[in-house]
CSV table of C-alpha atoms in Angstrom, one decimal:
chain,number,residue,atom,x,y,z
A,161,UNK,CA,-58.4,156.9,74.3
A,162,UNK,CA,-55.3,155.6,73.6
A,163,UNK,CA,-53.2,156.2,76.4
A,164,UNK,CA,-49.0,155.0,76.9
A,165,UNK,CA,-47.1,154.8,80.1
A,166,UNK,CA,-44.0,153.7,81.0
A,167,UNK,CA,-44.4,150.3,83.4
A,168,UNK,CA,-42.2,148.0,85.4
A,169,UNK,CA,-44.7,145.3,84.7
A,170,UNK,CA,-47.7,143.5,83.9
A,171,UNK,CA,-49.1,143.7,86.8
A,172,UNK,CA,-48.3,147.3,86.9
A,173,UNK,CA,-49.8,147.9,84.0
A,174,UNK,CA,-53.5,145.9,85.3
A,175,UNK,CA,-52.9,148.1,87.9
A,176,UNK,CA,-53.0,151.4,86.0
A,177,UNK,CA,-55.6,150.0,83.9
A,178,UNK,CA,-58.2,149.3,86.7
A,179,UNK,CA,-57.7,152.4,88.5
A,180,UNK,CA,-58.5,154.6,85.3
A,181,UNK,CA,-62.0,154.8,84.6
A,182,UNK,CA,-62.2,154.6,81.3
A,183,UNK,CA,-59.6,151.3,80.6
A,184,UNK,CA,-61.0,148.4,79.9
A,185,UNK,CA,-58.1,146.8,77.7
A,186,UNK,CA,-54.1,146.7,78.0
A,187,UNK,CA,-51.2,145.5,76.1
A,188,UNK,CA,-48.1,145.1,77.7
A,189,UNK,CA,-44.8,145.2,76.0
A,190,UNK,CA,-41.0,145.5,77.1
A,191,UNK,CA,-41.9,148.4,79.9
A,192,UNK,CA,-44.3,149.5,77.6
A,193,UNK,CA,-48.3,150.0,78.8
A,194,UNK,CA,-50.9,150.8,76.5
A,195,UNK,CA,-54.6,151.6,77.7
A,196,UNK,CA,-57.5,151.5,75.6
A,197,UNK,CA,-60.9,152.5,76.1
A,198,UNK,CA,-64.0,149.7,76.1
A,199,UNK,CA,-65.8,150.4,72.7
A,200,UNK,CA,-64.2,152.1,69.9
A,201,UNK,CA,-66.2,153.4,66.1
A,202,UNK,CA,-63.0,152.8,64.1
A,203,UNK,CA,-61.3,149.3,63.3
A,204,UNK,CA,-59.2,147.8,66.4
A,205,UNK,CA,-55.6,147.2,65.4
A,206,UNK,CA,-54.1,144.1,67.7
A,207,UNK,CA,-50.4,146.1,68.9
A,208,UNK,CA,-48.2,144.1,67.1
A,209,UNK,CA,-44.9,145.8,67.4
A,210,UNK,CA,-43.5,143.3,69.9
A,211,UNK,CA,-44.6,140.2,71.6
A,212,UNK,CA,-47.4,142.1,73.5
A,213,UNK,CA,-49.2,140.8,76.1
A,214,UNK,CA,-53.3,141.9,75.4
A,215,UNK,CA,-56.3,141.6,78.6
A,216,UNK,CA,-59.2,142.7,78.4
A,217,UNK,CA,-60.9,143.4,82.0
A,218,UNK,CA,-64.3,142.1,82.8
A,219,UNK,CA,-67.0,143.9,84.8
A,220,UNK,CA,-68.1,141.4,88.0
A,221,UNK,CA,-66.0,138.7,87.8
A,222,UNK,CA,-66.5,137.8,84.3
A,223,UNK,CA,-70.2,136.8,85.5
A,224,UNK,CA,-72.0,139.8,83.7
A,225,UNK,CA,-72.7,139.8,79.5
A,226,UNK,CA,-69.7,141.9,78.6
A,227,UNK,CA,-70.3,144.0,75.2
A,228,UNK,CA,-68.8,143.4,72.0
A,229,UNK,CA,-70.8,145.1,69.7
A,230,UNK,CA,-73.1,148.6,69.9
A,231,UNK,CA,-75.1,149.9,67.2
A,232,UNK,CA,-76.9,153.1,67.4
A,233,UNK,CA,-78.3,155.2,64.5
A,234,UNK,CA,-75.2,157.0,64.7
A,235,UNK,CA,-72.8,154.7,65.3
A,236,UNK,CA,-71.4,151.5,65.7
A,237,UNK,CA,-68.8,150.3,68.3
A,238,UNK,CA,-66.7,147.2,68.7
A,239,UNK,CA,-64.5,146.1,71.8
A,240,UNK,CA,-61.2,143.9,71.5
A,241,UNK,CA,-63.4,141.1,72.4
A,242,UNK,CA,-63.8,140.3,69.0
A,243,UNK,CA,-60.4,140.3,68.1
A,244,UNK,CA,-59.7,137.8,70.5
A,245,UNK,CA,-63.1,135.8,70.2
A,246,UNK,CA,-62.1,132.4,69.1
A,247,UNK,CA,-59.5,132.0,71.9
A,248,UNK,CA,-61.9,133.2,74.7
A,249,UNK,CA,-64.0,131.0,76.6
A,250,UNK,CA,-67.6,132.6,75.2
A,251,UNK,CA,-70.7,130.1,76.0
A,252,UNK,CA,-73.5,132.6,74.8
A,253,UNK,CA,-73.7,135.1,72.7
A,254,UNK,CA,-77.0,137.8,73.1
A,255,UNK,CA,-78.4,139.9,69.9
A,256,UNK,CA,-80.5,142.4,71.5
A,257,UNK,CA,-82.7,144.7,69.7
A,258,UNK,CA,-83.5,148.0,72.2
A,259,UNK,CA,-86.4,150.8,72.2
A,260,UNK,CA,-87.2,152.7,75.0
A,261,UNK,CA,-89.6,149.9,76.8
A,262,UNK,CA,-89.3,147.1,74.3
A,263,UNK,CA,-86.8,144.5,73.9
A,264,UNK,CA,-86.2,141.8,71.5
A,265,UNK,CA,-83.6,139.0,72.0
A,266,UNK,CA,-82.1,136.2,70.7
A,267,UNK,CA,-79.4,134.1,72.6
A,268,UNK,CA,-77.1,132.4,70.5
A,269,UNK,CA,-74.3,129.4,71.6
A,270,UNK,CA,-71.1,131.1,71.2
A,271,UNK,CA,-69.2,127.7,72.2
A,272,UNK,CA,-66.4,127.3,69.8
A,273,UNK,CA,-67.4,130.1,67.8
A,274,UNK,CA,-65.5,133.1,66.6
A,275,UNK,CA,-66.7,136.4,65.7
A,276,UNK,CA,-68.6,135.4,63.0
A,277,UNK,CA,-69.7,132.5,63.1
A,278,UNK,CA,-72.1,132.4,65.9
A,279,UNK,CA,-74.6,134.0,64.0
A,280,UNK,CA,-76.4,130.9,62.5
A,281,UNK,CA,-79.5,129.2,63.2
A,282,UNK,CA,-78.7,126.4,64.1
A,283,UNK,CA,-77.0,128.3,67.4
A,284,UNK,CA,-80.4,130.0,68.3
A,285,UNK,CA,-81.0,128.5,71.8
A,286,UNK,CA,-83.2,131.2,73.3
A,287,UNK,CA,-85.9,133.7,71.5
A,288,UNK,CA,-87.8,136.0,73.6
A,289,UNK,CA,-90.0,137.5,71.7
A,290,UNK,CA,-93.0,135.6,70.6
A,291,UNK,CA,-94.1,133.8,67.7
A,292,UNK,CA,-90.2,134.2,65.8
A,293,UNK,CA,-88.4,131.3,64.3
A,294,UNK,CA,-85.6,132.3,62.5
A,295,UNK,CA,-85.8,131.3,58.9
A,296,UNK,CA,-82.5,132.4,57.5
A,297,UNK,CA,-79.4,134.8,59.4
A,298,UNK,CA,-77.3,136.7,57.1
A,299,UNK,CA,-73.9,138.7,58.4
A,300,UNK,CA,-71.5,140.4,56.8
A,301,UNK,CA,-67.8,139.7,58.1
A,302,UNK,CA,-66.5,143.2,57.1
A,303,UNK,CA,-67.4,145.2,60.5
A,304,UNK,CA,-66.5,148.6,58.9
A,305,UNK,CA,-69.7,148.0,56.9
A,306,UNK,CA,-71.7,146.2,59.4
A,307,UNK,CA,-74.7,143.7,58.2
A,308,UNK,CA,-76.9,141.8,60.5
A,309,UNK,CA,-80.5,139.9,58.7
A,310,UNK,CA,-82.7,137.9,60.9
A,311,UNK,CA,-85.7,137.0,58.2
A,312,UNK,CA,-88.7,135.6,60.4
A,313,UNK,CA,-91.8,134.3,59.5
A,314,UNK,CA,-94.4,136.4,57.4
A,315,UNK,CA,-92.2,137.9,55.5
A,316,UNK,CA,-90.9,139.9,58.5
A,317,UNK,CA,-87.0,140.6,58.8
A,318,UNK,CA,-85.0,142.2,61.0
A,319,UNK,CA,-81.8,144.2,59.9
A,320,UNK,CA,-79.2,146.0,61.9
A,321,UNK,CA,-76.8,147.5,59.0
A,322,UNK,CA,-74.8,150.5,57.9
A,323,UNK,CA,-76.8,152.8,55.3
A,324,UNK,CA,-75.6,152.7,51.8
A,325,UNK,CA,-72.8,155.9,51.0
A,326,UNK,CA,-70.3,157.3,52.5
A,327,UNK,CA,-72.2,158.2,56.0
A,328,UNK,CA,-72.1,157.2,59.3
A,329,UNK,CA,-75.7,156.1,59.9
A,330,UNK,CA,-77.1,153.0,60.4
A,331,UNK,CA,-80.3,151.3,60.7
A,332,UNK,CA,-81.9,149.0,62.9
A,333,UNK,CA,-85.4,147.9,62.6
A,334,UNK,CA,-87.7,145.1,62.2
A,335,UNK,CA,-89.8,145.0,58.8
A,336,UNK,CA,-93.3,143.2,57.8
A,337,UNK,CA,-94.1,143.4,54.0
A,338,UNK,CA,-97.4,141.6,55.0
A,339,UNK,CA,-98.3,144.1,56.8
A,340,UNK,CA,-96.5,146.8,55.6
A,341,UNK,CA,-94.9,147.8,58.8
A,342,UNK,CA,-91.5,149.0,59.9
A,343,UNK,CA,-90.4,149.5,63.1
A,344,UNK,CA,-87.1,151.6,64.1
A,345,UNK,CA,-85.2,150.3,67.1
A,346,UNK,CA,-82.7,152.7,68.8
A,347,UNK,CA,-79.7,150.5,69.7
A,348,UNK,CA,-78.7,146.9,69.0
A,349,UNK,CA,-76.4,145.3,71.5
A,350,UNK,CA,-74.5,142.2,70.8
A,351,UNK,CA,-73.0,141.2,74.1
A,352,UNK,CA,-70.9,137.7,75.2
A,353,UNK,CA,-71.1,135.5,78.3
A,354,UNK,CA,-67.9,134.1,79.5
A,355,UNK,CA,-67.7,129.9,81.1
């Protein structure tokens, strides 16, 4: 969803924005409004054509985790948060891994991060999921082939990442060459908290 109106303003433009359902990110240029949905599959171009004026609205008050990333077997989503990442004020950053009942997640400090580079392990503050310690994170910057590689102890790693040729499937699951075991999750979310 791409959608173009013809504003008097900014504000305007917020206006139209929160009252359609499915905005959740404006630009604003020379009378100009541009409304964009919240995750898209394709690469986000930043509307350069003038000196635009980009927000991105926040669900409660900014007090919520606000998604950035969404993986699914088919798919994989990014909102304009991370184009803007670096100049917004993100404290923590959550990797979670999702399967019907079961959850794994790892909290990460997103303080002065960018989109990248708050994948380390030395920014792990919070595990839940027992018995992990990160050993080594691996992330590949190019988001049209997305690459995510938490190896854990026993030889047991997790990767989120887009499978090899031209299709649009991915995998996400949590492998154990010890025990020979793989595990498929359904959806990895990688979601920001704002200061």
């Amino acid at each position: 969803m791409k959608i173009h109106k013809n504003t008097s303003s900014t504000e305007d433009c917020a206006l139209r924005c929160i009252l359609h359902h499915k905005c959740h990110y404006f630009s604003y240029c020379n009378g100009s409004c541009y409304m964009h949905r919240l995750l898209y599959e394709k690469e986000i171009k930043k509307d350069y054509d003038c000196n635009c004026s980009s927000y991105i609205l926040l669900s409660a008050n900014n007090k919520n985790w606000q998604r950035a990333f969404e993986m699914t077997k088919d798919s994989f989503k990014r909102s304009p948060i991370y184009l803007y990442w670096d100049k917004l004020p993100i404290v923590k950053v959550r990797f979670r891994l999702s399967r019907k009942q079961d959850k794994r997640i790892f909290i990460f400090n997103g303080t002065g991060t960018n989109s990248t580079s708050w994948f380390q392990k030395d920014k792990v503050i919070t595990i839940l999921w027992n018995g992990w310690d990160p050993q080594n994170l691996t992330f590949n910057e190019n988001f049209s082939h997305p690459y995510f590689r938490i190896e854990g102890p026993s030889q047991t790693t997790i990767e989120a990442k887009r499978e090899i040729g031209n299709n649009e499937k991915y995998d996400i699951s949590v492998k154990s060459l010890l025990r020979n075991l793989s595990i498929s999750f359904e959806t990895l979310y990688i979601t920001v908290l704002f200061n």
